[in-house]
Coordinates of C-alpha atoms in Angstrom, one line a residue:
M139 CA -0.6 55.0 3.0
D140 CA -2.7 58.1 2.2
R141 CA 0.0 59.4 -0.1
I142 CA 0.1 56.1 -2.0
S143 CA -3.7 56.1 -2.3
G144 CA -3.5 59.5 -3.9
L145 CA -1.6 58.1 -6.9
P146 CA -3.4 57.4 -10.2
D147 CA -4.7 53.8 -10.7
E148 CA -2.2 53.1 -13.4
I149 CA 0.7 53.9 -11.1
L150 CA -0.8 51.8 -8.3
V151 CA -1.3 48.8 -10.6
K152 CA 2.4 49.1 -11.7
I153 CA 3.5 49.1 -8.1
M154 CA 1.3 46.1 -7.3
S155 CA 2.8 44.2 -10.3
L156 CA 6.2 44.3 -8.5
A157 CA 4.7 42.2 -5.6
P158 CA 3.7 38.5 -5.7
T159 CA 0.2 38.0 -6.9
K160 CA -1.0 36.8 -3.5
A161 CA 0.3 40.0 -1.9
A162 CA -1.3 42.1 -4.6
V163 CA -4.7 40.5 -4.1
S164 CA -4.5 41.1 -0.3
T165 CA -4.6 44.8 -0.9
S166 CA -8.2 44.5 -1.8
I167 CA -9.2 44.7 1.9
L168 CA -7.6 48.2 2.3
S169 CA -10.5 50.2 1.0
K170 CA -13.3 50.3 -1.5
R171 CA -10.9 51.9 -4.1
W172 CA -8.4 49.1 -3.7
E173 CA -10.9 46.3 -3.9
F174 CA -10.6 45.6 -7.6
L175 CA -7.3 47.2 -8.5
W176 CA -5.4 43.9 -8.5
M177 CA -7.8 42.7 -11.3
W178 CA -5.9 45.0 -13.7
L179 CA -2.6 43.1 -13.2
T180 CA -1.3 41.7 -16.4
K181 CA 1.0 39.1 -14.7
L182 CA -0.6 36.4 -12.6
E183 CA 1.1 33.7 -10.6
F184 CA -0.5 31.1 -8.4
G185 CA 1.0 28.2 -6.6
D186 CA 4.6 27.5 -5.9
E187 CA 3.8 25.8 -2.6
L188 CA 2.1 22.7 -1.3
Y189 CA -1.5 23.1 -0.5
S190 CA -3.7 21.3 2.0
E191 CA -7.1 20.3 0.7
S192 CA -8.8 23.3 2.3
E193 CA -6.1 25.7 0.9
F194 CA -6.5 24.3 -2.6
K195 CA -10.3 24.5 -2.3
S196 CA -9.9 28.2 -1.4
L197 CA -7.6 28.8 -4.4
Q198 CA -10.0 26.9 -6.7
C199 CA -13.0 29.0 -5.6
F200 CA -10.9 32.2 -6.0
L201 CA -9.9 31.5 -9.5
D202 CA -13.3 30.2 -10.6
R203 CA -14.9 33.3 -9.3
N204 CA -12.4 36.0 -10.2
L205 CA -10.4 34.9 -13.3
P206 CA -13.3 35.1 -15.7
L207 CA -14.0 38.7 -14.4
H208 CA -10.4 39.8 -14.6
R209 CA -10.3 43.3 -16.1
A210 CA -7.0 43.5 -17.9
P211 CA -7.8 43.2 -21.6
V212 CA -4.4 41.4 -22.1
I213 CA -2.8 38.9 -19.7
E214 CA 0.9 39.1 -20.3
S215 CA 1.7 36.0 -18.2
F216 CA -0.1 33.3 -16.2
R217 CA 1.9 30.9 -14.1
L218 CA 0.2 28.0 -12.3
E219 CA 2.1 25.5 -10.1
L220 CA -0.1 22.9 -8.3
S221 CA 1.8 20.2 -6.4
G222 CA -1.1 18.8 -4.5
L223 CA -3.6 16.0 -5.3
Y224 CA -6.8 17.9 -4.9
F225 CA -7.2 19.8 -8.2
K226 CA -9.4 18.5 -11.0
P227 CA -8.2 18.5 -14.6
E228 CA -11.3 20.3 -15.7
D229 CA -10.4 23.2 -13.4
I230 CA -7.1 23.7 -15.2
R231 CA -8.7 23.4 -18.6
M232 CA -11.3 26.1 -17.7
W233 CA -8.6 28.5 -16.4
V234 CA -6.5 28.0 -19.5
V235 CA -9.5 28.8 -21.7
V236 CA -10.0 32.0 -19.8
V237 CA -6.4 33.3 -20.1
V238 CA -6.3 32.3 -23.8
S239 CA -9.3 34.4 -24.4
R240 CA -7.3 37.4 -22.9
Y241 CA -4.6 37.2 -25.5
I242 CA -2.1 35.5 -23.2
R243 CA 1.5 35.9 -24.1
E244 CA 3.3 33.7 -21.6
L245 CA 1.8 30.5 -20.1
E246 CA 3.5 28.2 -17.6
I247 CA 1.8 25.2 -16.0
Y248 CA 3.4 22.8 -13.6
C249 CA 1.1 20.0 -12.3
P250 CA 2.9 16.8 -11.7
E251 CA 0.4 14.8 -9.6
K252 CA -2.4 14.1 -12.1
Q253 CA -2.7 13.6 -15.8
H254 CA -4.8 16.1 -17.7
I255 CA -5.3 17.4 -21.3
L256 CA -5.2 21.1 -22.1
P257 CA -8.0 22.7 -24.1
S258 CA -7.8 22.8 -27.9
S259 CA -8.0 26.6 -27.9
L260 CA -4.5 26.7 -26.5
Y261 CA -3.1 25.3 -29.7
T262 CA -4.6 28.1 -31.8
C263 CA -3.6 31.0 -29.6
K264 CA -2.2 33.6 -31.9
S265 CA -0.8 35.8 -29.1
L266 CA 1.1 33.1 -27.3
V267 CA 4.9 33.8 -27.3
I268 CA 6.1 31.5 -24.4
L269 CA 4.7 28.1 -23.5
K270 CA 6.1 26.0 -20.7
L271 CA 4.5 22.7 -19.7
D272 CA 5.8 20.5 -16.9
G273 CA 4.4 17.5 -15.2
G274 CA 1.4 15.2 -15.8
I275 CA 0.2 17.0 -18.9
I276 CA -0.9 14.7 -21.8
L277 CA 0.2 16.3 -25.0
D278 CA -2.9 15.5 -27.1
V279 CA -2.6 18.1 -29.9
P280 CA -5.7 18.5 -32.1
P281 CA -5.6 18.5 -35.9
M282 CA -6.0 22.2 -36.0
V283 CA -2.8 23.9 -34.7
C284 CA -1.6 27.4 -35.3
L285 CA 0.9 29.2 -33.0
P286 CA 2.2 31.9 -35.2
S287 CA 3.9 34.0 -32.4
L288 CA 5.4 31.2 -30.3
R289 CA 9.1 31.7 -29.8
T290 CA 9.8 29.6 -26.6
L291 CA 8.4 26.1 -26.0
E292 CA 9.3 23.9 -23.1
L293 CA 8.0 20.4 -22.7
K294 CA 9.3 18.7 -19.5
G295 CA 8.0 15.3 -18.5
V296 CA 4.8 15.6 -20.4
R297 CA 3.1 12.5 -21.8
V298 CA 3.3 12.5 -25.6
F299 CA 0.0 11.1 -26.8
S300 CA 1.5 10.0 -30.2
D301 CA 4.2 10.8 -32.7
A302 CA 1.7 12.6 -34.8
S303 CA 0.5 14.7 -31.9
L304 CA 4.0 15.9 -31.1
Q305 CA 4.9 16.5 -34.7
R306 CA 1.7 18.5 -35.3
L307 CA 2.8 20.8 -32.5
L308 CA 6.4 21.2 -33.6
S309 CA 5.6 21.8 -37.2
N310 CA 3.1 24.6 -36.6
C311 CA 5.4 27.0 -34.7
P312 CA 6.9 28.9 -37.7
V313 CA 9.0 31.4 -35.6
L314 CA 10.1 29.2 -32.8
E315 CA 13.6 30.1 -31.4
D316 CA 14.0 28.2 -28.2
L317 CA 12.9 24.6 -27.7
V318 CA 13.3 22.3 -24.7
V319 CA 12.0 18.7 -24.8
N320 CA 12.6 16.4 -21.8
L321 CA 11.2 12.9 -22.4
Y322 CA 11.3 10.8 -19.2
H323 CA 8.9 8.1 -20.3
H324 CA 6.8 7.1 -23.3
D325 CA 4.3 4.3 -23.7
N326 CA 5.1 3.8 -27.4
T327 CA 8.2 4.0 -29.6
L328 CA 8.7 7.6 -30.5
K329 CA 10.2 9.2 -33.6
L330 CA 11.5 12.7 -32.9
T331 CA 11.8 15.1 -35.8
I332 CA 12.9 18.6 -35.3
I333 CA 13.1 20.7 -38.4
F334 CA 13.2 24.5 -37.7
P335 CA 14.8 27.1 -39.9
S336 CA 14.3 29.7 -37.1
L337 CA 15.5 27.8 -34.1
H338 CA 18.4 29.3 -32.1
R339 CA 18.4 27.1 -28.9
L340 CA 17.6 23.4 -28.6
S341 CA 17.8 21.2 -25.4
L342 CA 16.9 17.5 -25.6
Y343 CA 16.7 15.1 -22.7
I344 CA 15.9 11.4 -23.5
G345 CA 15.4 9.4 -20.3
Y346 CA 16.6 5.8 -19.5
T347 CA 13.1 4.3 -20.1
C348 CA 12.0 6.5 -23.0
D349 CA 11.9 4.4 -26.2
V350 CA 13.1 6.6 -29.0
D351 CA 13.2 4.8 -32.4
E352 CA 15.2 7.6 -34.0
F353 CA 15.6 11.4 -34.0
V354 CA 16.2 13.8 -36.9
I355 CA 17.4 17.3 -36.3
D356 CA 17.7 20.0 -39.1
T357 CA 18.2 23.4 -37.6
P358 CA 20.4 25.7 -39.8
S359 CA 20.1 28.7 -37.4
L360 CA 21.0 26.9 -34.2
E361 CA 23.5 28.6 -31.9
Y362 CA 23.1 26.5 -28.7
F363 CA 22.6 22.7 -28.6
K364 CA 22.2 20.5 -25.5
L365 CA 21.7 16.7 -25.9
E366 CA 21.4 14.3 -22.9
D367 CA 20.5 10.9 -24.2
R368 CA 20.5 8.4 -21.3
N369 CA 19.0 5.6 -23.2
Y370 CA 21.6 2.8 -23.8
D371 CA 19.6 1.3 -26.8
S372 CA 21.1 2.4 -30.1
H373 CA 18.9 4.5 -32.2
P374 CA 19.6 6.2 -35.6
C375 CA 20.5 9.8 -35.1
L376 CA 20.5 12.1 -38.1
I377 CA 21.7 15.6 -37.2
E378 CA 22.7 18.1 -39.8
N379 CA 22.9 21.7 -40.9
M380 CA 24.2 23.5 -37.9
P381 CA 26.7 26.0 -39.4
K382 CA 26.0 28.7 -36.8
L383 CA 26.4 26.5 -33.7
T384 CA 28.5 28.2 -31.0
V385 CA 27.8 26.3 -27.8
A386 CA 27.2 22.5 -27.4
Y387 CA 26.6 20.2 -24.5
V388 CA 26.7 16.4 -25.3
D389 CA 26.0 13.6 -22.9
V390 CA 25.1 10.4 -24.7
R391 CA 25.2 6.7 -24.0
S392 CA 24.8 5.4 -27.6
T393 CA 28.0 5.1 -29.7
D394 CA 26.3 6.0 -33.1
L395 CA 27.6 9.6 -33.1
Q396 CA 28.9 10.2 -36.6
S397 CA 26.3 12.7 -37.8
L398 CA 26.3 14.4 -34.4
I399 CA 30.1 15.0 -34.4
G400 CA 30.1 16.2 -38.0
S401 CA 27.3 18.7 -37.2
I402 CA 28.9 20.4 -34.2
T403 CA 32.4 21.1 -35.6
S404 CA 31.7 24.9 -35.7
V405 CA 31.4 25.2 -31.9
K406 CA 33.5 27.5 -29.8
Y407 CA 32.3 26.1 -26.4
L408 CA 31.9 22.4 -26.0
T409 CA 31.0 20.2 -23.0
I410 CA 31.1 16.5 -23.5
S411 CA 30.5 13.4 -21.5
S412 CA 31.0 10.6 -24.0
K413 CA 33.8 8.2 -24.9
A414 CA 33.1 8.1 -28.6
M415 CA 33.2 11.8 -29.5
F416 CA 36.5 12.1 -31.3
G417 CA 38.9 10.2 -33.5
D418 CA 37.0 10.0 -36.8
G419 CA 38.7 12.7 -38.8
F420 CA 36.6 15.7 -37.6
I421 CA 38.5 18.8 -36.8
F422 CA 37.2 21.5 -34.4
N423 CA 38.9 24.5 -35.9
H424 CA 36.8 27.0 -34.0
L425 CA 36.8 25.3 -30.6
E426 CA 38.3 27.5 -27.9
H427 CA 36.7 26.2 -24.6
L428 CA 36.3 22.5 -23.9
T429 CA 35.0 20.8 -20.8
L430 CA 35.4 17.0 -20.4
R431 CA 33.1 15.3 -17.8
V432 CA 35.2 12.3 -16.9
W433 CA 33.7 9.1 -15.5
D434 CA 35.5 6.2 -13.7
D435 CA 36.1 4.1 -16.9
Y436 CA 37.0 7.0 -19.1
P437 CA 39.6 6.1 -21.8
W438 CA 42.1 8.8 -21.3
N439 CA 43.8 8.3 -24.7
V440 CA 40.7 10.1 -26.0
L441 CA 42.1 13.3 -24.3
V442 CA 45.1 13.4 -26.7
Q443 CA 42.8 12.9 -29.7
V444 CA 40.6 15.7 -28.4
L445 CA 43.6 18.0 -28.3
K446 CA 44.8 17.0 -31.7
D447 CA 41.3 17.6 -33.2
S448 CA 41.1 21.1 -31.6
P449 CA 44.1 23.1 -32.9
N450 CA 43.0 26.5 -31.5
L451 CA 41.9 25.4 -28.1
R452 CA 42.4 28.1 -25.4
E453 CA 40.8 26.6 -22.3
L454 CA 40.6 22.9 -21.1
S455 CA 38.5 21.8 -18.1
C456 CA 38.3 18.3 -16.8
L457 CA 35.6 17.4 -14.3
S458 CA 35.9 14.0 -12.6
E459 CA 32.5 12.5 -11.8
M460 CA 33.4 9.3 -9.9
N461 CA 31.6 7.5 -7.1
D462 CA 33.5 7.0 -3.8
H463 CA 33.8 3.2 -4.4
H464 CA 35.7 3.9 -7.6
Q465 CA 38.3 6.3 -6.2
N466 CA 41.0 3.7 -5.9
F467 CA 40.6 2.4 -9.4
G468 CA 43.1 3.5 -12.0
L469 CA 42.0 5.4 -15.1
F470 CA 41.9 3.4 -18.3
L471 CA 44.1 3.6 -21.3
W472 CA 46.6 6.3 -20.8
D473 CA 49.8 6.1 -22.9
Q474 CA 51.8 9.2 -23.2
P475 CA 51.8 10.2 -26.9
S476 CA 54.9 10.6 -28.9
T477 CA 53.9 13.9 -30.4
V478 CA 52.5 17.1 -28.9
P479 CA 49.1 18.4 -30.2
E480 CA 49.3 21.8 -31.9
C481 CA 47.0 23.6 -29.4
M482 CA 49.4 22.8 -26.6
L483 CA 52.3 24.4 -28.5
S484 CA 50.4 27.5 -29.6
S485 CA 47.1 28.3 -28.0
L486 CA 46.2 26.5 -24.7
Q487 CA 46.2 29.2 -21.9
K488 CA 44.1 27.8 -19.2
F489 CA 43.8 24.3 -17.6
T490 CA 41.4 23.3 -14.8
W491 CA 40.9 20.0 -13.2
T492 CA 37.9 19.7 -10.8
E493 CA 37.7 16.8 -8.3
Y494 CA 41.3 15.8 -9.0
L495 CA 42.1 12.6 -7.2
G496 CA 45.9 12.5 -7.5
R497 CA 46.2 8.8 -8.6
P498 CA 49.2 7.9 -10.8
E499 CA 47.2 8.2 -14.0
D500 CA 45.8 11.6 -12.9
R501 CA 49.3 12.8 -12.1
D502 CA 50.8 11.6 -15.4
I503 CA 48.1 13.5 -17.4
A504 CA 48.5 16.7 -15.3
V505 CA 52.3 16.6 -15.6
Y506 CA 52.0 15.9 -19.4
I507 CA 49.9 19.1 -19.8
L508 CA 52.2 21.2 -17.6
K509 CA 55.3 19.9 -19.4
N510 CA 54.0 20.6 -23.0
A511 CA 51.6 23.5 -22.9
C512 CA 53.9 26.3 -24.0
R513 CA 51.4 29.2 -23.6
L514 CA 49.8 28.1 -20.4
R515 CA 49.0 30.9 -18.0
T516 CA 47.1 29.2 -15.2
A517 CA 46.6 25.5 -14.1
T518 CA 44.0 25.1 -11.4
I519 CA 43.7 21.9 -9.5
D520 CA 40.7 21.4 -7.3
S521 CA 40.7 18.4 -4.9
D522 CA 38.5 17.3 -2.0
T523 CA 41.0 14.7 -0.8
R524 CA 42.5 14.5 2.8
L525 CA 45.0 17.2 3.8
F526 CA 48.0 14.9 3.9
T527 CA 47.2 13.4 0.4
K528 CA 46.5 16.9 -0.9
L529 CA 49.9 18.1 0.2
E530 CA 51.6 15.2 -1.6
M531 CA 49.6 16.1 -4.8
I532 CA 50.7 19.8 -4.5
T533 CA 54.3 18.7 -4.0
E534 CA 54.3 16.4 -7.0
L535 CA 52.8 18.9 -9.4
T536 CA 54.8 21.9 -8.1
R537 CA 58.1 20.0 -8.7
S538 CA 57.1 19.0 -12.2
S539 CA 58.6 20.9 -15.1
R540 CA 56.5 23.5 -17.0
A541 CA 56.9 24.5 -20.7
S542 CA 55.5 27.9 -19.8
T543 CA 57.6 30.0 -17.5
T544 CA 54.7 32.3 -16.7
C545 CA 52.3 29.5 -15.8
E546 CA 50.7 30.0 -12.3
L547 CA 49.8 26.7 -10.5
I548 CA 46.7 27.2 -8.3
F549 CA 45.3 24.6 -5.8
Y550 CA 42.0 24.5 -4.0

């Protein structure tokens, strides 16, 4: 310990920064010299555990007393996770005011139990680069908003005060690159407009009970797009201008997908969980890796259309997501096509089926792919069925003909 104490303060602070904040603070009891060293830390993290009333009171007093006196001129990051019922909204507002005054660069707040409004000074913080809000936060954005450095914004489960409030925030982040918006509930009908020339990554989750009237997306620099729309009510969807899109994940309940499909045709990696994604004349010339999440009533004729629309596909993965009480049901609408899609003749090299059930329709589809994929290198079948049934599956597929003489059939 004496050897460590002989190091310069700057080195000691760097060493302390590698430990959790709670452990770093505990070093203050070692000696007079160590008493305030932790107050030079630029990364602070509090919470990540359930507090009793007395434990939270202790944390509250600690932050009230020490945070305003923190010695680091710049706080790089401040993470606060409070899962208990004992904090007061005004406490969080005060702590945020303090860290904003210290040129905070990364702020993360998770407080699910109580609703609270963050201070207006947060929305004019010029140094803020990353902002992550999760839980019972009411997004009441003031008229004056300016976040010129913000590059990452995550809003998960927050209560949106109004359309205007959300749009004020989104329209005043000129260099935003990564946006996550998870809407679980909303008291009023919401119109979501996302227009960002700079945005590279976008993830949207619209919950079952979230009433979205429409959403508009115009993001010409987007490279990654994830859309989970669990609301069954149809709402207009205008999505355009995604020429650089490489990766997309689409899980939607609505069938109004024309603008969505037309906007993601540049992707190389695509995961879909929708029955109405293909068949409208859109060609995915760049698509190389496709994952289909398959539900119990999936119309399997869509698979052939998918393959026809993806002439350069290299990898195909099917993931069956069916409840136990559906396992004896047949899959819907599988008629072996009269022609073979181009990708099966020239480019498909890898086929994977996870949670394969081995029903007649499953078998027919797997056999069709093995029989016609001329360049196939590996076909992997993953099944959790009983051993005897699994042996029957293996026998059936092993005996089926294969267009590729070098194809390796793998079972798990």
